[in-house]
Amino acid sequence: MQEDKHEAIMELAKRRGFFWQSYEIYGGVAGFYDLGPLGVRLKEKIISLWREFFVKKHAHIVVEIETPIIAPARVFEASGHLEHFTDPIVECLKCGRKFRADHLIEEKLGIKAEGLSIEEMTKIIREHDLRCPVCGGPLSDVKLFNLLFKTTIGPYSSNTGYLRPETAQGMFVSFKRVYEVSRKKLPLGIAQIGRVARNEISPRQGMLRLREFTIAEIEFFFDPEEPVSDDMFHELLDQLPRRKIRILTVEAKKRGEEKPFEIDIEEAIRERLILTPWLGYWMAVAQEYMHALGIDYDEMYFDEKAPEERAHYSAQTFDQLVRVSRYGWIEVSGHSYRTDYDLSRHMKYSGEDLRVFKQYKEPLVVKKKHLLWDKAWIGRTYRSRAREIFEALSRMNPEEVLKQLEEKGYLEIAGAKIPKDRIKVIEREEKITGKRFIPHVAEPSFGVERILYAVLDHAYTVKDGRVVLKLPRLVAPIDVAVFPLVKDENIIRVARKIWLSLMNNGFYTIYDEEDSIGRRYARVDEIGVPAAITIDYQSLEDNTVTLRDRDTWEQVRIHIDNVVDAVRDFLRGASLDDIRHKYG
RNA sequence: GCGGCGGUCGUCUAGCCUGGACUAGGACGCCGGCCUUCCAAGCCGGUGAUCCCGGGUUCAAAUCCCGGCCGCCGCACCA
């Protein structure tokens, strides 16, 4: 066996067809991977388990949608991605360091450079002979680094489109409609699983940093003043098998801590280590999800990102890290508190009101001060300027008006003087039936390919010199293998019948009669097939077959008529003992 | 983008320094056959590499030189 597990996994992935680099015959292109037959199956199962954990089990508060990969430029102007994704960069030709060109110019020369073209900035650098602030070397021309893939929509090149770098904007842009069809309830999670593209400068590390990949994420919208009712929250928390998570906070890191500590979700929220309950809740779900994929609890934790490490929209971010053999701790999901940033931006850029209305149980009756002014007098006195004055008055705070009138005896406004007796402040009762607000958002976001890699890394084991992929039964790409013990006509006949019936009952099934039985077991162990049904000579006598467990290599004998049910139970987690008792 | 190392059958690799008997060797895999009553058994036969791409040097290039692509590691970057 190879010493390096990563090498071994990459080799296995290529040889057996999980994944390989794209465009191989043209020399390959960095950051792109093909999924092979087994990879597609594995990924599909990883996704369907995600859907199980995040959507199905939360069907009362989460819905799933699908939106396009290509979006008009406006969307990413609003989201801030165009601004934050396009950096003018200069490189030192001597030491190779890179700098934000606009920042460097502002800092060193005191010239406002924001918004200047790259040519203008290059010109400024040349004219002032700006040099590398670190080593004093000469600087390159200013280049634009934009991680958004650009394209055009339709035949006109002016109609710019971008490939989304996250699925999130789809949920924000369509929030109003989804909220509407979900009968205007909060909290509301909108989930989406889809492909995204990021034009990384130098993708590395195989499947871990791709230019095109799949994200599974939820934008979870809630009322910031009343994120969740206690009842609902406890109902959800009580369903978690484990309420503790391992986290490493920025605060702890500042103290020099390097190891995460364990804390109850509720406590973390109460202590304000996690800024909003929903962020914490979804982190706990993420923990369960990764655990179901075969990652031990102590092989993962949540790492809080420092403000400068966070994305532009985030008020708090935790990365879910999982340990893998080669790279150490890698990020498989990010959990960000996006506040009302995205919806506010889309309100501003689209002009749509994306606020939600929440009706109070009882309308609030508040006494409110109102300003009344003598329109006739003001009109007569100020004539054509009256309209302007009215508008200014309507913007005034009654309390302040009272104060001014008190102090000066008149109100000075819009260049006019209005005497005390022309203005009245009255108190009126108002019924407030509810409030309008911009929901806040907690976002759990998963990189599916990274999960896929982490799952393989954790499943990969070597037993007696043979590779056994101990994938959780639920995510194994192939469910069950059917083998005739030897190439005996009668045995083969029975085996093929069982194979067909398993296939017709929804299992991904392999049938193999080539080579020795040991070799066939080895072949399916290597790709993680959890169960193998073997038909032998005894089968011909008493209609029983054996079910073999990939992980223990133990077998139990069951009746042929029970094969489908037994395999189903086994895949759902039944032990061989369970199977023996039920079907043996 | 910079620096270091690397790229040979499906996979892993030998050969490269020191150019030529390399018709590029091996192992595993894969395909066909024989054998086989439960864990990569054995035997026989077969398949498979324009040596990453392009250019150059040379009588002659897998081998030397240049450029590109790709990979890994470090730096930089990283929603």
mmCIF file of N, CA and C (backbone and C1' of nucleotides) in Angstrom, chain A residues 11 21 27-28 30 85 91 165 201-202 204-206 209 311 313 326-327 466 485 516-519 521 523 536-537 546 548 553 555, chain B residues 1-3 7 10-12 28-33 36-42 52 69-79:
data_model
loop_
_atom_site.group_PDB
_atom_site.id
_atom_site.type_symbol
_atom_site.label_atom_id
_atom_site.label_comp_id
_atom_site.label_asym_id
_atom_site.label_seq_id
_atom_site.Cartn_x
_atom_site.Cartn_y
_atom_site.Cartn_z
ATOM 1 N N GLU A 11 -5.430 7.602 -6.564
ATOM 2 C CA GLU A 11 -5.172 6.489 -7.484
ATOM 3 C C GLU A 11 -6.412 5.609 -7.613
ATOM 4 N N GLN A 21 -9.195 14.157 -13.283
ATOM 5 C CA GLN A 21 -9.099 15.516 -13.783
ATOM 6 C C GLN A 21 -9.797 15.663 -15.141
ATOM 7 N N GLY A 27 -4.531 17.604 -21.896
ATOM 8 C CA GLY A 27 -3.525 18.025 -20.933
ATOM 9 C C GLY A 27 -4.105 18.446 -19.599
ATOM 10 N N GLY A 28 -5.417 18.473 -19.514
ATOM 11 C CA GLY A 28 -6.049 18.824 -18.248
ATOM 12 C C GLY A 28 -6.134 20.320 -18.041
ATOM 13 N N ALA A 30 -6.536 23.016 -14.762
ATOM 14 C CA ALA A 30 -6.537 23.064 -13.303
ATOM 15 C C ALA A 30 -7.897 23.493 -12.768
ATOM 16 N N PHE A 85 -15.064 41.275 -5.592
ATOM 17 C CA PHE A 85 -14.414 40.199 -6.326
ATOM 18 C C PHE A 85 -13.425 40.722 -7.346
ATOM 19 N N GLU A 91 1.950 43.671 -8.984
ATOM 20 C CA GLU A 91 2.885 42.686 -8.469
ATOM 21 C C GLU A 91 4.282 43.283 -8.500
ATOM 22 N N PRO A 165 -21.091 32.701 -8.014
ATOM 23 C CA PRO A 165 -20.037 32.114 -7.182
ATOM 24 C C PRO A 165 -20.615 31.453 -5.935
ATOM 25 N N ILE A 201 -7.444 31.849 -8.811
ATOM 26 C CA ILE A 201 -6.164 32.203 -9.413
ATOM 27 C C ILE A 201 -5.305 30.968 -9.604
ATOM 28 N N SER A 202 -5.162 30.186 -8.561
ATOM 29 C CA SER A 202 -4.385 28.968 -8.727
ATOM 30 C C SER A 202 -4.967 27.841 -7.889
ATOM 31 N N ARG A 204 -5.601 24.312 -6.357
ATOM 32 C CA ARG A 204 -4.681 23.234 -5.979
ATOM 33 C C ARG A 204 -5.463 22.180 -5.237
ATOM 34 N N GLN A 205 -4.701 21.250 -4.707
ATOM 35 C CA GLN A 205 -5.247 20.294 -3.764
ATOM 36 C C GLN A 205 -6.451 19.538 -4.292
ATOM 37 N N GLY A 206 -6.324 19.092 -5.550
ATOM 38 C CA GLY A 206 -7.326 18.203 -6.122
ATOM 39 C C GLY A 206 -8.751 18.697 -6.004
ATOM 40 N N ARG A 209 -10.173 22.465 -4.037
ATOM 41 C CA ARG A 209 -10.329 23.841 -4.512
ATOM 42 C C ARG A 209 -10.564 23.810 -6.004
ATOM 43 N N ALA A 311 -16.271 37.126 4.801
ATOM 44 C CA ALA A 311 -16.771 37.721 3.581
ATOM 45 C C ALA A 311 -17.427 39.055 3.905
ATOM 46 N N TYR A 313 -20.269 40.195 3.534
ATOM 47 C CA TYR A 313 -21.658 40.219 3.996
ATOM 48 C C TYR A 313 -21.833 39.647 5.401
ATOM 49 N N ARG A 326 -4.170 14.075 4.527
ATOM 50 C CA ARG A 326 -3.082 14.800 3.893
ATOM 51 C C ARG A 326 -3.008 16.260 4.284
ATOM 52 N N TYR A 327 -4.170 16.899 4.300
ATOM 53 C CA TYR A 327 -4.179 18.355 4.425
ATOM 54 C C TYR A 327 -4.507 18.847 5.825
ATOM 55 N N ARG A 466 -5.645 -5.493 1.810
ATOM 56 C CA ARG A 466 -6.659 -5.140 0.818
ATOM 57 C C ARG A 466 -7.355 -3.861 1.209
ATOM 58 N N LEU A 485 -21.088 -18.602 -6.187
ATOM 59 C CA LEU A 485 -19.814 -19.021 -5.605
ATOM 60 C C LEU A 485 -18.863 -19.529 -6.682
ATOM 61 N N SER A 516 -12.090 -15.874 -8.907
ATOM 62 C CA SER A 516 -12.383 -16.551 -7.645
ATOM 63 C C SER A 516 -13.266 -15.670 -6.773
ATOM 64 N N ILE A 517 -13.970 -16.316 -5.855
ATOM 65 C CA ILE A 517 -14.886 -15.580 -4.984
ATOM 66 C C ILE A 517 -14.137 -14.546 -4.151
ATOM 67 N N GLY A 518 -12.924 -14.898 -3.739
ATOM 68 C CA GLY A 518 -12.136 -13.976 -2.920
ATOM 69 C C GLY A 518 -11.803 -12.699 -3.680
ATOM 70 N N ARG A 519 -11.454 -12.883 -4.923
ATOM 71 C CA ARG A 519 -11.113 -11.737 -5.738
ATOM 72 C C ARG A 519 -12.331 -10.818 -5.933
ATOM 73 N N TYR A 521 -14.892 -10.520 -3.860
ATOM 74 C CA TYR A 521 -15.125 -9.782 -2.611
ATOM 75 C C TYR A 521 -14.183 -8.601 -2.528
ATOM 76 N N ARG A 523 -12.764 -6.944 -4.913
ATOM 77 C CA ARG A 523 -13.140 -5.894 -5.864
ATOM 78 C C ARG A 523 -14.249 -4.998 -5.321
ATOM 79 N N ASP A 536 -24.425 -20.504 -3.116
ATOM 80 C CA ASP A 536 -23.514 -21.644 -3.151
ATOM 81 C C ASP A 536 -24.286 -22.946 -3.368
ATOM 82 N N TYR A 537 -23.599 -24.068 -3.177
ATOM 83 C CA TYR A 537 -24.259 -25.355 -3.424
ATOM 84 C C TYR A 537 -25.394 -25.610 -2.448
ATOM 85 N N THR A 546 -26.045 -16.538 1.405
ATOM 86 C CA THR A 546 -25.376 -15.819 2.480
ATOM 87 C C THR A 546 -25.355 -14.328 2.172
ATOM 88 N N ARG A 548 -23.051 -11.141 3.187
ATOM 89 C CA ARG A 548 -21.743 -10.846 3.763
ATOM 90 C C ARG A 548 -21.616 -9.365 4.078
ATOM 91 N N TRP A 553 -16.554 -9.036 7.224
ATOM 92 C CA TRP A 553 -16.423 -10.213 6.362
ATOM 93 C C TRP A 553 -17.197 -11.408 6.926
ATOM 94 N N GLN A 555 -20.687 -13.574 7.642
ATOM 95 C CA GLN A 555 -21.839 -13.877 6.796
ATOM 96 C C GLN A 555 -22.986 -14.433 7.615
ATOM 97 P P G B 1 0.381 33.194 -15.838
ATOM 98 O "O5'" G B 1 1.288 33.575 -14.565
ATOM 99 C "C5'" G B 1 0.805 34.539 -13.837
ATOM 100 C "C4'" G B 1 1.709 34.970 -12.720
ATOM 101 C "C3'" G B 1 2.893 34.100 -12.312
ATOM 102 O "O3'" G B 1 4.029 34.343 -13.145
ATOM 103 C "C1'" G B 1 1.709 34.763 -10.392
ATOM 104 P P C B 2 5.200 33.231 -13.296
ATOM 105 O "O5'" C B 2 5.965 33.379 -11.907
ATOM 106 C "C5'" C B 2 6.816 34.488 -11.664
ATOM 107 C "C4'" C B 2 7.472 34.339 -10.312
ATOM 108 C "C3'" C B 2 8.257 33.054 -10.117
ATOM 109 O "O3'" C B 2 9.566 33.143 -10.654
ATOM 110 C "C1'" C B 2 6.854 33.397 -8.246
ATOM 111 P P G B 3 10.237 31.831 -11.269
ATOM 112 O "O5'" G B 3 10.603 31.004 -9.960
ATOM 113 C "C5'" G B 3 11.657 31.453 -9.111
ATOM 114 C "C4'" G B 3 11.749 30.562 -7.899
ATOM 115 C "C3'" G B 3 11.887 29.073 -8.184
ATOM 116 O "O3'" G B 3 13.215 28.701 -8.523
ATOM 117 C "C1'" G B 3 10.263 29.398 -6.505
ATOM 118 P P G B 7 9.020 12.610 -14.011
ATOM 119 O "O5'" G B 7 7.492 12.818 -14.391
ATOM 120 C "C5'" G B 7 6.490 11.967 -13.830
ATOM 121 C "C4'" G B 7 5.176 12.248 -14.513
ATOM 122 C "C3'" G B 7 5.134 11.832 -15.980
ATOM 123 O "O3'" G B 7 3.860 11.319 -16.309
ATOM 124 C "C1'" G B 7 4.701 14.153 -15.791
ATOM 125 P P G B 10 -3.327 3.732 -21.084
ATOM 126 O "O5'" G B 10 -4.279 3.293 -19.898
ATOM 127 C "C5'" G B 10 -5.455 4.080 -19.614
ATOM 128 C "C4'" G B 10 -6.064 3.615 -18.326
ATOM 129 C "C3'" G B 10 -5.137 3.713 -17.123
ATOM 130 O "O3'" G B 10 -5.238 4.988 -16.524
ATOM 131 C "C1'" G B 10 -6.052 1.532 -17.240
ATOM 132 P P U B 11 -3.933 5.699 -15.949
ATOM 133 O "O5'" U B 11 -3.639 4.844 -14.651
ATOM 134 C "C5'" U B 11 -4.522 4.906 -13.531
ATOM 135 C "C4'" U B 11 -4.006 4.008 -12.440
ATOM 136 C "C3'" U B 11 -2.548 4.225 -12.072
ATOM 137 O "O3'" U B 11 -2.392 5.297 -11.154
ATOM 138 C "C1'" U B 11 -2.940 1.926 -12.381
ATOM 139 P P C B 12 -1.042 6.146 -11.209
ATOM 140 O "O5'" C B 12 0.017 5.133 -10.607
ATOM 141 C "C5'" C B 12 -0.039 4.772 -9.229
ATOM 142 C "C4'" C B 12 0.978 3.703 -8.937
ATOM 143 C "C3'" C B 12 2.421 4.057 -9.306
ATOM 144 O "O3'" C B 12 3.034 4.877 -8.333
ATOM 145 C "C1'" C B 12 1.938 1.863 -10.042
ATOM 146 P P C B 28 1.561 -9.791 -11.252
ATOM 147 O "O5'" C B 28 0.346 -8.794 -10.981
ATOM 148 C "C5'" C B 28 -0.008 -8.449 -9.645
ATOM 149 C "C4'" C B 28 -0.825 -7.184 -9.625
ATOM 150 C "C3'" C B 28 -2.136 -7.207 -10.403
ATOM 151 O "O3'" C B 28 -3.174 -7.886 -9.720
ATOM 152 C "C1'" C B 28 -0.997 -5.207 -10.873
ATOM 153 P P G B 29 -4.254 -8.684 -10.592
ATOM 154 O "O5'" G B 29 -5.014 -7.515 -11.364
ATOM 155 C "C5'" G B 29 -5.771 -6.544 -10.653
ATOM 156 C "C4'" G B 29 -6.233 -5.470 -11.602
ATOM 157 C "C3'" G B 29 -7.146 -5.933 -12.722
ATOM 158 O "O3'" G B 29 -8.492 -5.997 -12.286
ATOM 159 C "C1'" G B 29 -5.459 -4.545 -13.611
ATOM 160 P P C B 30 -9.461 -7.104 -12.850
ATOM 161 O "O5'" C B 30 -9.563 -6.700 -14.395
ATOM 162 C "C5'" C B 30 -10.219 -5.499 -14.779
ATOM 163 C "C4'" C B 30 -10.087 -5.316 -16.271
ATOM 164 C "C3'" C B 30 -10.468 -6.535 -17.099
ATOM 165 O "O3'" C B 30 -11.864 -6.617 -17.296
ATOM 166 C "C1'" C B 30 -8.393 -5.709 -17.854
ATOM 167 P P C B 31 -12.573 -8.034 -17.307
ATOM 168 O "O5'" C B 31 -12.189 -8.547 -18.775
ATOM 169 C "C5'" C B 31 -12.695 -7.894 -19.925
ATOM 170 C "C4'" C B 31 -12.170 -8.582 -21.148
ATOM 171 C "C3'" C B 31 -12.317 -10.098 -21.164
ATOM 172 O "O3'" C B 31 -13.616 -10.507 -21.545
ATOM 173 C "C1'" C B 31 -10.134 -9.535 -21.810
ATOM 174 P P G B 32 -14.212 -11.842 -20.913
ATOM 175 O "O5'" G B 32 -13.397 -12.975 -21.703
ATOM 176 C "C5'" G B 32 -13.599 -13.144 -23.091
ATOM 177 C "C4'" G B 32 -12.709 -14.234 -23.611
ATOM 178 C "C3'" G B 32 -12.737 -15.555 -22.853
ATOM 179 O "O3'" G B 32 -13.866 -16.342 -23.158
ATOM 180 C "C1'" G B 32 -10.500 -14.975 -23.331
ATOM 181 P P G B 33 -14.431 -17.327 -22.053
ATOM 182 O "O5'" G B 33 -13.274 -18.417 -21.930
ATOM 183 C "C5'" G B 33 -13.092 -19.360 -22.983
ATOM 184 C "C4'" G B 33 -11.875 -20.202 -22.722
ATOM 185 C "C3'" G B 33 -11.900 -21.087 -21.491
ATOM 186 O "O3'" G B 33 -12.712 -22.226 -21.652
ATOM 187 C "C1'" G B 33 -9.774 -20.082 -21.696
ATOM 188 P P U B 36 -12.200 -28.359 -11.170
ATOM 189 O "O5'" U B 36 -12.173 -27.250 -10.033
ATOM 190 C "C5'" U B 36 -11.258 -27.357 -8.951
ATOM 191 C "C4'" U B 36 -11.336 -26.110 -8.106
ATOM 192 C "C3'" U B 36 -12.712 -25.796 -7.516
ATOM 193 O "O3'" U B 36 -13.014 -26.609 -6.401
ATOM 194 C "C1'" U B 36 -11.750 -23.817 -8.363
ATOM 195 P P U B 37 -14.509 -27.149 -6.252
ATOM 196 O "O5'" U B 37 -15.005 -26.323 -4.996
ATOM 197 C "C5'" U B 37 -15.040 -24.898 -5.041
ATOM 198 C "C4'" U B 37 -15.832 -24.410 -3.859
ATOM 199 C "C3'" U B 37 -15.252 -24.832 -2.527
ATOM 200 O "O3'" U B 37 -15.541 -23.795 -1.608
ATOM 201 C "C1'" U B 37 -17.438 -25.664 -2.717
ATOM 202 P P C B 38 -14.527 -23.298 -0.551
ATOM 203 O "O5'" C B 38 -14.971 -21.782 -0.476
ATOM 204 C "C5'" C B 38 -14.438 -20.831 -1.382
ATOM 205 C "C4'" C B 38 -14.413 -19.498 -0.697
ATOM 206 C "C3'" C B 38 -14.093 -19.581 0.793
ATOM 207 O "O3'" C B 38 -13.323 -18.460 1.167
ATOM 208 C "C1'" C B 38 -16.182 -18.556 0.495
ATOM 209 P P C B 39 -11.770 -18.731 1.523
ATOM 210 O "O5'" C B 39 -11.096 -17.359 1.098
ATOM 211 C "C5'" C B 39 -10.940 -17.027 -0.284
ATOM 212 C "C4'" C B 39 -10.856 -15.534 -0.413
ATOM 213 C "C3'" C B 39 -9.862 -14.881 0.541
ATOM 214 O "O3'" C B 39 -9.322 -13.748 -0.103
ATOM 215 C "C1'" C B 39 -11.987 -13.965 0.881
ATOM 216 P P A B 40 -7.851 -13.858 -0.748
ATOM 217 O "O5'" A B 40 -8.063 -12.756 -1.861
ATOM 218 C "C5'" A B 40 -8.876 -12.999 -2.998
ATOM 219 C "C4'" A B 40 -8.173 -12.480 -4.212
ATOM 220 C "C3'" A B 40 -6.681 -12.835 -4.299
ATOM 221 O "O3'" A B 40 -6.380 -13.073 -5.665
ATOM 222 C "C1'" A B 40 -6.935 -10.519 -4.441
ATOM 223 P P A B 41 -6.623 -14.560 -6.205
ATOM 224 O "O5'" A B 41 -5.850 -15.510 -5.204
ATOM 225 C "C5'" A B 41 -4.440 -15.506 -5.117
ATOM 226 C "C4'" A B 41 -3.966 -16.929 -5.020
ATOM 227 C "C3'" A B 41 -3.376 -17.505 -6.306
ATOM 228 O "O3'" A B 41 -2.045 -17.089 -6.516
ATOM 229 C "C1'" A B 41 -4.887 -19.059 -5.383
ATOM 230 P P G B 42 -1.565 -16.774 -7.976
ATOM 231 O "O5'" G B 42 -1.522 -18.218 -8.636
ATOM 232 C "C5'" G B 42 -0.705 -19.237 -8.085
ATOM 233 C "C4'" G B 42 -0.918 -20.513 -8.861
ATOM 234 C "C3'" G B 42 -0.746 -20.370 -10.371
ATOM 235 O "O3'" G B 42 0.613 -20.449 -10.752
ATOM 236 C "C1'" G B 42 -2.756 -21.539 -9.917
ATOM 237 P P C B 52 5.982 12.067 -21.472
ATOM 238 O "O5'" C B 52 4.674 12.734 -22.058
ATOM 239 C "C5'" C B 52 3.377 12.198 -21.804
ATOM 240 C "C4'" C B 52 2.361 13.274 -22.019
ATOM 241 C "C3'" C B 52 2.665 14.190 -23.199
ATOM 242 O "O3'" C B 52 2.211 13.649 -24.414
ATOM 243 C "C1'" C B 52 2.190 15.500 -21.289
ATOM 244 P P C B 69 0.981 27.918 -19.551
ATOM 245 O "O5'" C B 69 0.363 26.457 -19.626
ATOM 246 C "C5'" C B 69 -0.754 26.195 -20.464
ATOM 247 C "C4'" C B 69 -1.090 24.726 -20.413
ATOM 248 C "C3'" C B 69 -1.311 24.156 -19.022
ATOM 249 O "O3'" C B 69 -2.614 24.422 -18.535
ATOM 250 C "C1'" C B 69 0.116 22.716 -20.216
ATOM 251 P P C B 70 -2.828 24.692 -16.997
ATOM 252 O "O5'" C B 70 -2.572 23.251 -16.365
ATOM 253 C "C5'" C B 70 -3.467 22.184 -16.649
ATOM 254 C "C4'" C B 70 -2.903 20.892 -16.134
ATOM 255 C "C3'" C B 70 -2.506 20.871 -14.667
ATOM 256 O "O3'" C B 70 -3.619 20.767 -13.801
ATOM 257 C "C1'" C B 70 -0.802 19.860 -15.921
ATOM 258 P P G B 71 -3.500 21.394 -12.353
ATOM 259 O "O5'" G B 71 -2.611 20.297 -11.613
ATOM 260 C "C5'" G B 71 -3.111 18.981 -11.430
ATOM 261 C "C4'" G B 71 -2.064 18.141 -10.761
ATOM 262 C "C3'" G B 71 -1.536 18.684 -9.450
ATOM 263 O "O3'" G B 71 -2.409 18.404 -8.377
ATOM 264 C "C1'" G B 71 0.272 17.980 -10.784
ATOM 265 P P C B 72 -2.511 19.430 -7.185
ATOM 266 O "O5'" C B 72 -1.235 19.054 -6.328
ATOM 267 C "C5'" C B 72 -1.104 17.766 -5.741
ATOM 268 C "C4'" C B 72 0.280 17.609 -5.171
ATOM 269 C "C3'" C B 72 0.716 18.714 -4.223
ATOM 270 O "O3'" C B 72 0.221 18.521 -2.911
ATOM 271 C "C1'" C B 72 2.432 18.319 -5.787
ATOM 272 P P C B 73 -0.141 19.797 -2.033
ATOM 273 O "O5'" C B 73 1.291 20.349 -1.624
ATOM 274 C "C5'" C B 73 2.145 19.587 -0.778
ATOM 275 C "C4'" C B 73 3.481 20.278 -0.633
ATOM 276 C "C3'" C B 73 3.414 21.749 -0.236
ATOM 277 O "O3'" C B 73 3.210 21.931 1.148
ATOM 278 C "C1'" C B 73 4.924 21.490 -2.022
ATOM 279 P P G B 74 2.435 23.232 1.627
ATOM 280 O "O5'" G B 74 3.513 24.385 1.409
ATOM 281 C "C5'" G B 74 4.669 24.467 2.233
ATOM 282 C "C4'" G B 74 5.556 25.597 1.776
ATOM 283 C "C3'" G B 74 4.894 26.965 1.674
ATOM 284 O "O3'" G B 74 4.777 27.613 2.920
ATOM 285 C "C1'" G B 74 6.191 26.569 -0.258
ATOM 286 P P C B 75 3.579 28.659 3.142
ATOM 287 O "O5'" C B 75 3.975 29.870 2.187
ATOM 288 C "C5'" C B 75 5.058 30.724 2.503
ATOM 289 C "C4'" C B 75 5.245 31.766 1.435
ATOM 290 C "C3'" C B 75 4.053 32.658 1.143
ATOM 291 O "O3'" C B 75 3.893 33.702 2.096
ATOM 292 C "C1'" C B 75 4.994 31.944 -0.889
ATOM 293 P P A B 76 2.410 34.158 2.487
ATOM 294 O "O5'" A B 76 1.831 34.772 1.131
ATOM 295 C "C5'" A B 76 2.277 36.038 0.658
ATOM 296 C "C4'" A B 76 1.664 36.324 -0.684
ATOM 297 C "C3'" A B 76 0.149 36.307 -0.737
ATOM 298 O "O3'" A B 76 -0.425 37.521 -0.296
ATOM 299 C "C1'" A B 76 0.992 35.032 -2.511
ATOM 300 P P C B 77 -1.814 37.496 0.483
ATOM 301 O "O5'" C B 77 -2.826 36.919 -0.600
ATOM 302 C "C5'" C B 77 -3.200 37.710 -1.728
ATOM 303 C "C4'" C B 77 -4.089 36.913 -2.634
ATOM 304 C "C3'" C B 77 -5.377 36.383 -2.016
ATOM 305 O "O3'" C B 77 -6.388 37.373 -1.933
ATOM 306 C "C1'" C B 77 -4.353 34.659 -3.229
ATOM 307 P P C B 78 -7.338 37.403 -0.659
ATOM 308 O "O5'" C B 78 -8.156 36.053 -0.807
ATOM 309 C "C5'" C B 78 -9.042 35.865 -1.900
ATOM 310 C "C4'" C B 78 -9.616 34.484 -1.842
ATOM 311 C "C3'" C B 78 -10.299 34.110 -0.537
ATOM 312 O "O3'" C B 78 -11.608 34.616 -0.465
ATOM 313 C "C1'" C B 78 -8.862 32.364 -1.186
ATOM 314 P P A B 79 -12.177 35.163 0.931
ATOM 315 O "O5'" A B 79 -13.386 34.184 1.160
ATOM 316 C "C5'" A B 79 -14.320 34.449 2.196
ATOM 317 C "C4'" A B 79 -15.671 33.961 1.728
ATOM 318 C "C3'" A B 79 -15.607 32.725 0.841
ATOM 319 O "O3'" A B 79 -15.610 31.554 1.622
ATOM 320 C "C1'" A B 79 -16.896 34.362 -0.211
#
